[in-house]
Short mmCIF file of C-alpha atoms in Angstrom, two decimals:
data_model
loop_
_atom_site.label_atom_id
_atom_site.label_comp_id
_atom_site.label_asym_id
_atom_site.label_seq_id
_atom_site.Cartn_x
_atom_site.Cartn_y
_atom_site.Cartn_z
CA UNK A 1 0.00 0.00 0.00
CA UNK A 2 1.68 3.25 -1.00
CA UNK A 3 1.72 6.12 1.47
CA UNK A 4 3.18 9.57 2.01
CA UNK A 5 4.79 8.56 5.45
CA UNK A 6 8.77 9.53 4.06
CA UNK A 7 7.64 12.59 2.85
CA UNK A 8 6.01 13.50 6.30
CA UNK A 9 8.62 12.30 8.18
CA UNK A 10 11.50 14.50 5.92
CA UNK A 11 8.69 17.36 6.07
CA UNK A 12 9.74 17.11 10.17
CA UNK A 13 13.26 16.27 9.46
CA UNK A 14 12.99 13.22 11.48
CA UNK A 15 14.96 10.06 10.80
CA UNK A 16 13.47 6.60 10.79
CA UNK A 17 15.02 6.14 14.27
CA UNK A 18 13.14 9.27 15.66
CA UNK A 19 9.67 8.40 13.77
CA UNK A 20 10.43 4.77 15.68
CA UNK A 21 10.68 5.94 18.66
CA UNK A 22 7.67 8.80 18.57
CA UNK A 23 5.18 5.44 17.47
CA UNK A 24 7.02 2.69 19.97
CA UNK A 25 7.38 0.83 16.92
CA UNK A 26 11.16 -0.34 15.83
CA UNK A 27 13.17 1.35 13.23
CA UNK A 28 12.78 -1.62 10.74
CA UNK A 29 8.62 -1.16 11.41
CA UNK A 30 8.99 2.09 9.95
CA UNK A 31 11.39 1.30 7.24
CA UNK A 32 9.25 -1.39 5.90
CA UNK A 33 5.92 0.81 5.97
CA UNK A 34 7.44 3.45 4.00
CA UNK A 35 9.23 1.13 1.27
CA UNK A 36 5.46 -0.32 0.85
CA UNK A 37 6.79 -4.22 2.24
CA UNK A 38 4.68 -4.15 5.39
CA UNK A 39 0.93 -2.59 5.46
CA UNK A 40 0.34 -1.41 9.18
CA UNK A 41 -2.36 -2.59 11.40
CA UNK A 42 -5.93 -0.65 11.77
CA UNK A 43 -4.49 0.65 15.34
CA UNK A 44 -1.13 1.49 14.51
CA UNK A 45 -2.14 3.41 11.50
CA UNK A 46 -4.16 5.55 13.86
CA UNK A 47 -1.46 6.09 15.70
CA UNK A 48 0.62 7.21 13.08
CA UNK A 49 -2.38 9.31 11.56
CA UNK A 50 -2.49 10.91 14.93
CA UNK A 51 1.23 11.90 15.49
CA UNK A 52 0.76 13.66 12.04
CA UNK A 53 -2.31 14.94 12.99
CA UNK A 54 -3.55 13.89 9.74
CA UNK A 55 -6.81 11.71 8.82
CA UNK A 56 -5.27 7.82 7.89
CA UNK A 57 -6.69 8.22 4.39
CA UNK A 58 -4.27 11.57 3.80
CA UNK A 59 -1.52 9.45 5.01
CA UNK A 60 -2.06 6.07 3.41
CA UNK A 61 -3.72 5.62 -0.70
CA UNK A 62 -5.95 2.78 -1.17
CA UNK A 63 -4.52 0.25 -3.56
CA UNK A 64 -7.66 -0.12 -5.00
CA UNK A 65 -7.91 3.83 -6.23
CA UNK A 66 -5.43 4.62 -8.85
CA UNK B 1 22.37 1.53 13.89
CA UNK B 2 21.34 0.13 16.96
CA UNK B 3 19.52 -2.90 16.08
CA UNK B 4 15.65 -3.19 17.59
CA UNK B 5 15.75 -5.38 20.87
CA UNK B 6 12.24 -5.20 22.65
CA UNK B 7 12.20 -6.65 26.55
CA UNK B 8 10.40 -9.30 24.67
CA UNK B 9 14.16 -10.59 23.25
CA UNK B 10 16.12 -9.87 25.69
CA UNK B 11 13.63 -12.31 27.96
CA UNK B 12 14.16 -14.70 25.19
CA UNK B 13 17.79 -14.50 24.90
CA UNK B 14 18.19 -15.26 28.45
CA UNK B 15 15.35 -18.24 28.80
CA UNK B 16 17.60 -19.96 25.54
CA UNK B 17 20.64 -19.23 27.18
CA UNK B 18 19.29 -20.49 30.74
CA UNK B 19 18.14 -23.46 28.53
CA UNK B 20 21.18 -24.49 26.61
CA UNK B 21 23.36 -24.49 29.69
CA UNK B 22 20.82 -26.92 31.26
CA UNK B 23 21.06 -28.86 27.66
CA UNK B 24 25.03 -29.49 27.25
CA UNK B 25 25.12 -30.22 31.56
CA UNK B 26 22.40 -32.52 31.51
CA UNK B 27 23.69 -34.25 28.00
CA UNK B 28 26.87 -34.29 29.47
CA UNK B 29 26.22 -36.27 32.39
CA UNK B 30 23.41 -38.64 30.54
CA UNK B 31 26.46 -40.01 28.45
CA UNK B 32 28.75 -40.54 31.17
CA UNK B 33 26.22 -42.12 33.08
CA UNK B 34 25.01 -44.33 30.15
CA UNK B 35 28.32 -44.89 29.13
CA UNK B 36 29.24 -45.91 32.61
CA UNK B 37 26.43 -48.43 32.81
CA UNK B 38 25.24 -46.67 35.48
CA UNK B 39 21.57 -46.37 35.22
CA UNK B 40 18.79 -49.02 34.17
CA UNK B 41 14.93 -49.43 34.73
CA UNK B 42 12.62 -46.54 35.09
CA UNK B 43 16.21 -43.86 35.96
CA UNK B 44 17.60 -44.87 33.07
CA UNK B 45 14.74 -43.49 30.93
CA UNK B 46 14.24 -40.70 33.07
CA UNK B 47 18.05 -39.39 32.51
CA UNK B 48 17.63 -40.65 28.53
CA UNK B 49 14.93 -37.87 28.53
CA UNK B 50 16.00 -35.25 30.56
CA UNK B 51 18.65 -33.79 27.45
CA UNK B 52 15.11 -33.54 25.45
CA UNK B 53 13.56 -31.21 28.02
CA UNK B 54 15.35 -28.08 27.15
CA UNK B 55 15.13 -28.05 24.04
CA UNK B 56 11.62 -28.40 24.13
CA UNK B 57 11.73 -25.63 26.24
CA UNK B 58 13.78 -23.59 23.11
CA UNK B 59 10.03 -24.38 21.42
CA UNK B 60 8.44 -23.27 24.38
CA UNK B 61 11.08 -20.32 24.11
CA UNK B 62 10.17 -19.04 20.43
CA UNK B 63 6.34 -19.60 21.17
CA UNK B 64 6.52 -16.94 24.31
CA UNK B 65 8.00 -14.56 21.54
CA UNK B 66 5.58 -14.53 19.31
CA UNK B 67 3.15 -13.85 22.06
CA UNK B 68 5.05 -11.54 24.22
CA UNK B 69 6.82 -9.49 21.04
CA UNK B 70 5.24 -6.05 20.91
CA UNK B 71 6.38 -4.76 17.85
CA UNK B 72 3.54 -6.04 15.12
CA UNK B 73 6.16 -6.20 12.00
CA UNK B 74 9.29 -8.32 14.46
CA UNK B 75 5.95 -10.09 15.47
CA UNK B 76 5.18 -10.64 11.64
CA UNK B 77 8.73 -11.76 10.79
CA UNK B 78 9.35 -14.26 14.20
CA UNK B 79 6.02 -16.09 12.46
CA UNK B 80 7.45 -16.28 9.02
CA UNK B 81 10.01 -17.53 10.58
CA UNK B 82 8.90 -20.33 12.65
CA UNK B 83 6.60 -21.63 9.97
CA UNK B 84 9.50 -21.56 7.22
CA UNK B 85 11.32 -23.49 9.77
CA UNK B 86 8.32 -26.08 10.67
CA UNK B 87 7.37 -26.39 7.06
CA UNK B 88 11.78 -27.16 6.30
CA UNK B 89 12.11 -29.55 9.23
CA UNK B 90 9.09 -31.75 7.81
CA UNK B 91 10.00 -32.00 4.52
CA UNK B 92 13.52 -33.18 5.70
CA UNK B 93 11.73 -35.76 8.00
CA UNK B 94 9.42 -37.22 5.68
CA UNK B 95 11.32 -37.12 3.17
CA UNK B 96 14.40 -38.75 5.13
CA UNK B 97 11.42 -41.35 6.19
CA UNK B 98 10.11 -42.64 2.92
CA UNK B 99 14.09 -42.89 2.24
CA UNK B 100 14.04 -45.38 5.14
CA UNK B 101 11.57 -47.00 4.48
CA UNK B 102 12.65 -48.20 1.00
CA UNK B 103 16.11 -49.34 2.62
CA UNK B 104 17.92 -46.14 0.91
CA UNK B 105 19.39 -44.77 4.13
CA UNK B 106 20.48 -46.26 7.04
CA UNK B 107 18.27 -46.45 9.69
CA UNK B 108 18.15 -44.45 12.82
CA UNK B 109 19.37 -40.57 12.71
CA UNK B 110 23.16 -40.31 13.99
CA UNK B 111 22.07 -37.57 16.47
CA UNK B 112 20.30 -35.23 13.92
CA UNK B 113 16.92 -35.20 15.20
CA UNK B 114 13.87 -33.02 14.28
CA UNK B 115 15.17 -30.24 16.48
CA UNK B 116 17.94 -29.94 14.39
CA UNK B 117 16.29 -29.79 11.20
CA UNK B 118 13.94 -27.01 12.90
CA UNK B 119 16.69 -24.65 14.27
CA UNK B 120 18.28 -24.67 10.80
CA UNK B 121 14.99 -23.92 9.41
CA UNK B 122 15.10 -20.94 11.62
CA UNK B 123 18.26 -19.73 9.90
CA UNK B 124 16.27 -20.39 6.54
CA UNK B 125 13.22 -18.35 7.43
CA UNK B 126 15.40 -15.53 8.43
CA UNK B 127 17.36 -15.57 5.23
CA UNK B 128 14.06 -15.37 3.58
CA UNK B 129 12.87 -12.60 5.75
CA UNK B 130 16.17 -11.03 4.88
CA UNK B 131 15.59 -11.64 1.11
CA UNK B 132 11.65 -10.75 0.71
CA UNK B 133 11.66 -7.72 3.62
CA UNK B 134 15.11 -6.86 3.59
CA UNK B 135 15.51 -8.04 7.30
CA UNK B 136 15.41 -10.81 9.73
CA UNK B 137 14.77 -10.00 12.92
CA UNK B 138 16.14 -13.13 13.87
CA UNK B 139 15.16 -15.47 16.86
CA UNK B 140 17.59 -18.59 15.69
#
């Protein structure tokens, strides 16, 4: 699933580390989100939608919308 | 980079470690005893079992991770892991079986038990996390 997490996260000049540690998550969590390997759970998307204080849907595209 | 160890590893580093000491001591004296002729009846079976127990525990081990691992994608990756290595250890066995069977091999195993076959299967599924989501995570 593609998403605009990178971008966000270079927006706030954070590194993977610091987006890690701001979710709890580990650095490879993050690293596999962004690349598109690993599609988050319904709970830890909120929480990323939340740190960004964006909804999940301006964060993450739907595969099935071109 | 520091790599990612929740207090859900580290508790499973330690119960493996714990485990294999209690492995190569109680191994070590079940062949000196055997070897001495020093056990028989109900004992002797007893000691002839007690090497299995911690490795079972090593199961017991990588199960505790996947439940106690808080981290959904390590979580993810310790599965793939463990079922590449279940999947790899029977297809060695039955395989090695039918080969049996048919008189093809010798019989018996010359040490290399399932266990075996399933910790090196853990080195397989992390290559293959490695490969497919460019890391392991690793709990072999």
């Amino acid at each position: 699933m593609n998403n605009r997490l990178k971008v966000l996260r270079a927006e706030r000049d954070w590194s993977q580390s610091d987006l890690a540690e701001r979710l709890a998550v580990s650095r490879q969590s993050v690293n596999a989100i962004e690349t598109g390997k690993y599609d988050p759970s319904l709970p830890l998307a909120f929480r990323i939608a939340e740190l960004f204080d964006l909804p999940i849907e301006a964060i993450f595209h739907s595969p099935g919308k071109a | 980079m520091a790599r990612y160890k929740s207090p859900a590893i580290r508790r499973y580093v330690i119960r493996v470690a714990v485990l294999m000491s209690f492995y190569l001591v109680s191994l070590f004296a079940a062949v000196r005893l055997f070897r001495a002729d020093a056990v028989s009846g109900p004992a002797a079976y007893a000691l002839a079992v007690l090497p299995a127990l911690p490795i079972i525990g090593v199961f017991w081990a990588v199960m505790r991770l996947l439940v106690e691992e808080p981290d959904e994608f390590i979580r993810l990756l310790h599965v793939r892991q463990s079922l590449i290595a279940t999947g790899f250890c029977l297809t060695i066995m039955t395989v090695w079986e039918f080969l049996q069977n048919f008189d093809l091999v010798a019989p018996g195993n010359g040490g290399f038990g399932a266990a075996s076959f399933w910790f090196v299967g853990l080195g397989v599924g992390a290559l293959y996390n490695k490969l497919t989501l460019g890391t392991a995570a690793s709990c072999a």
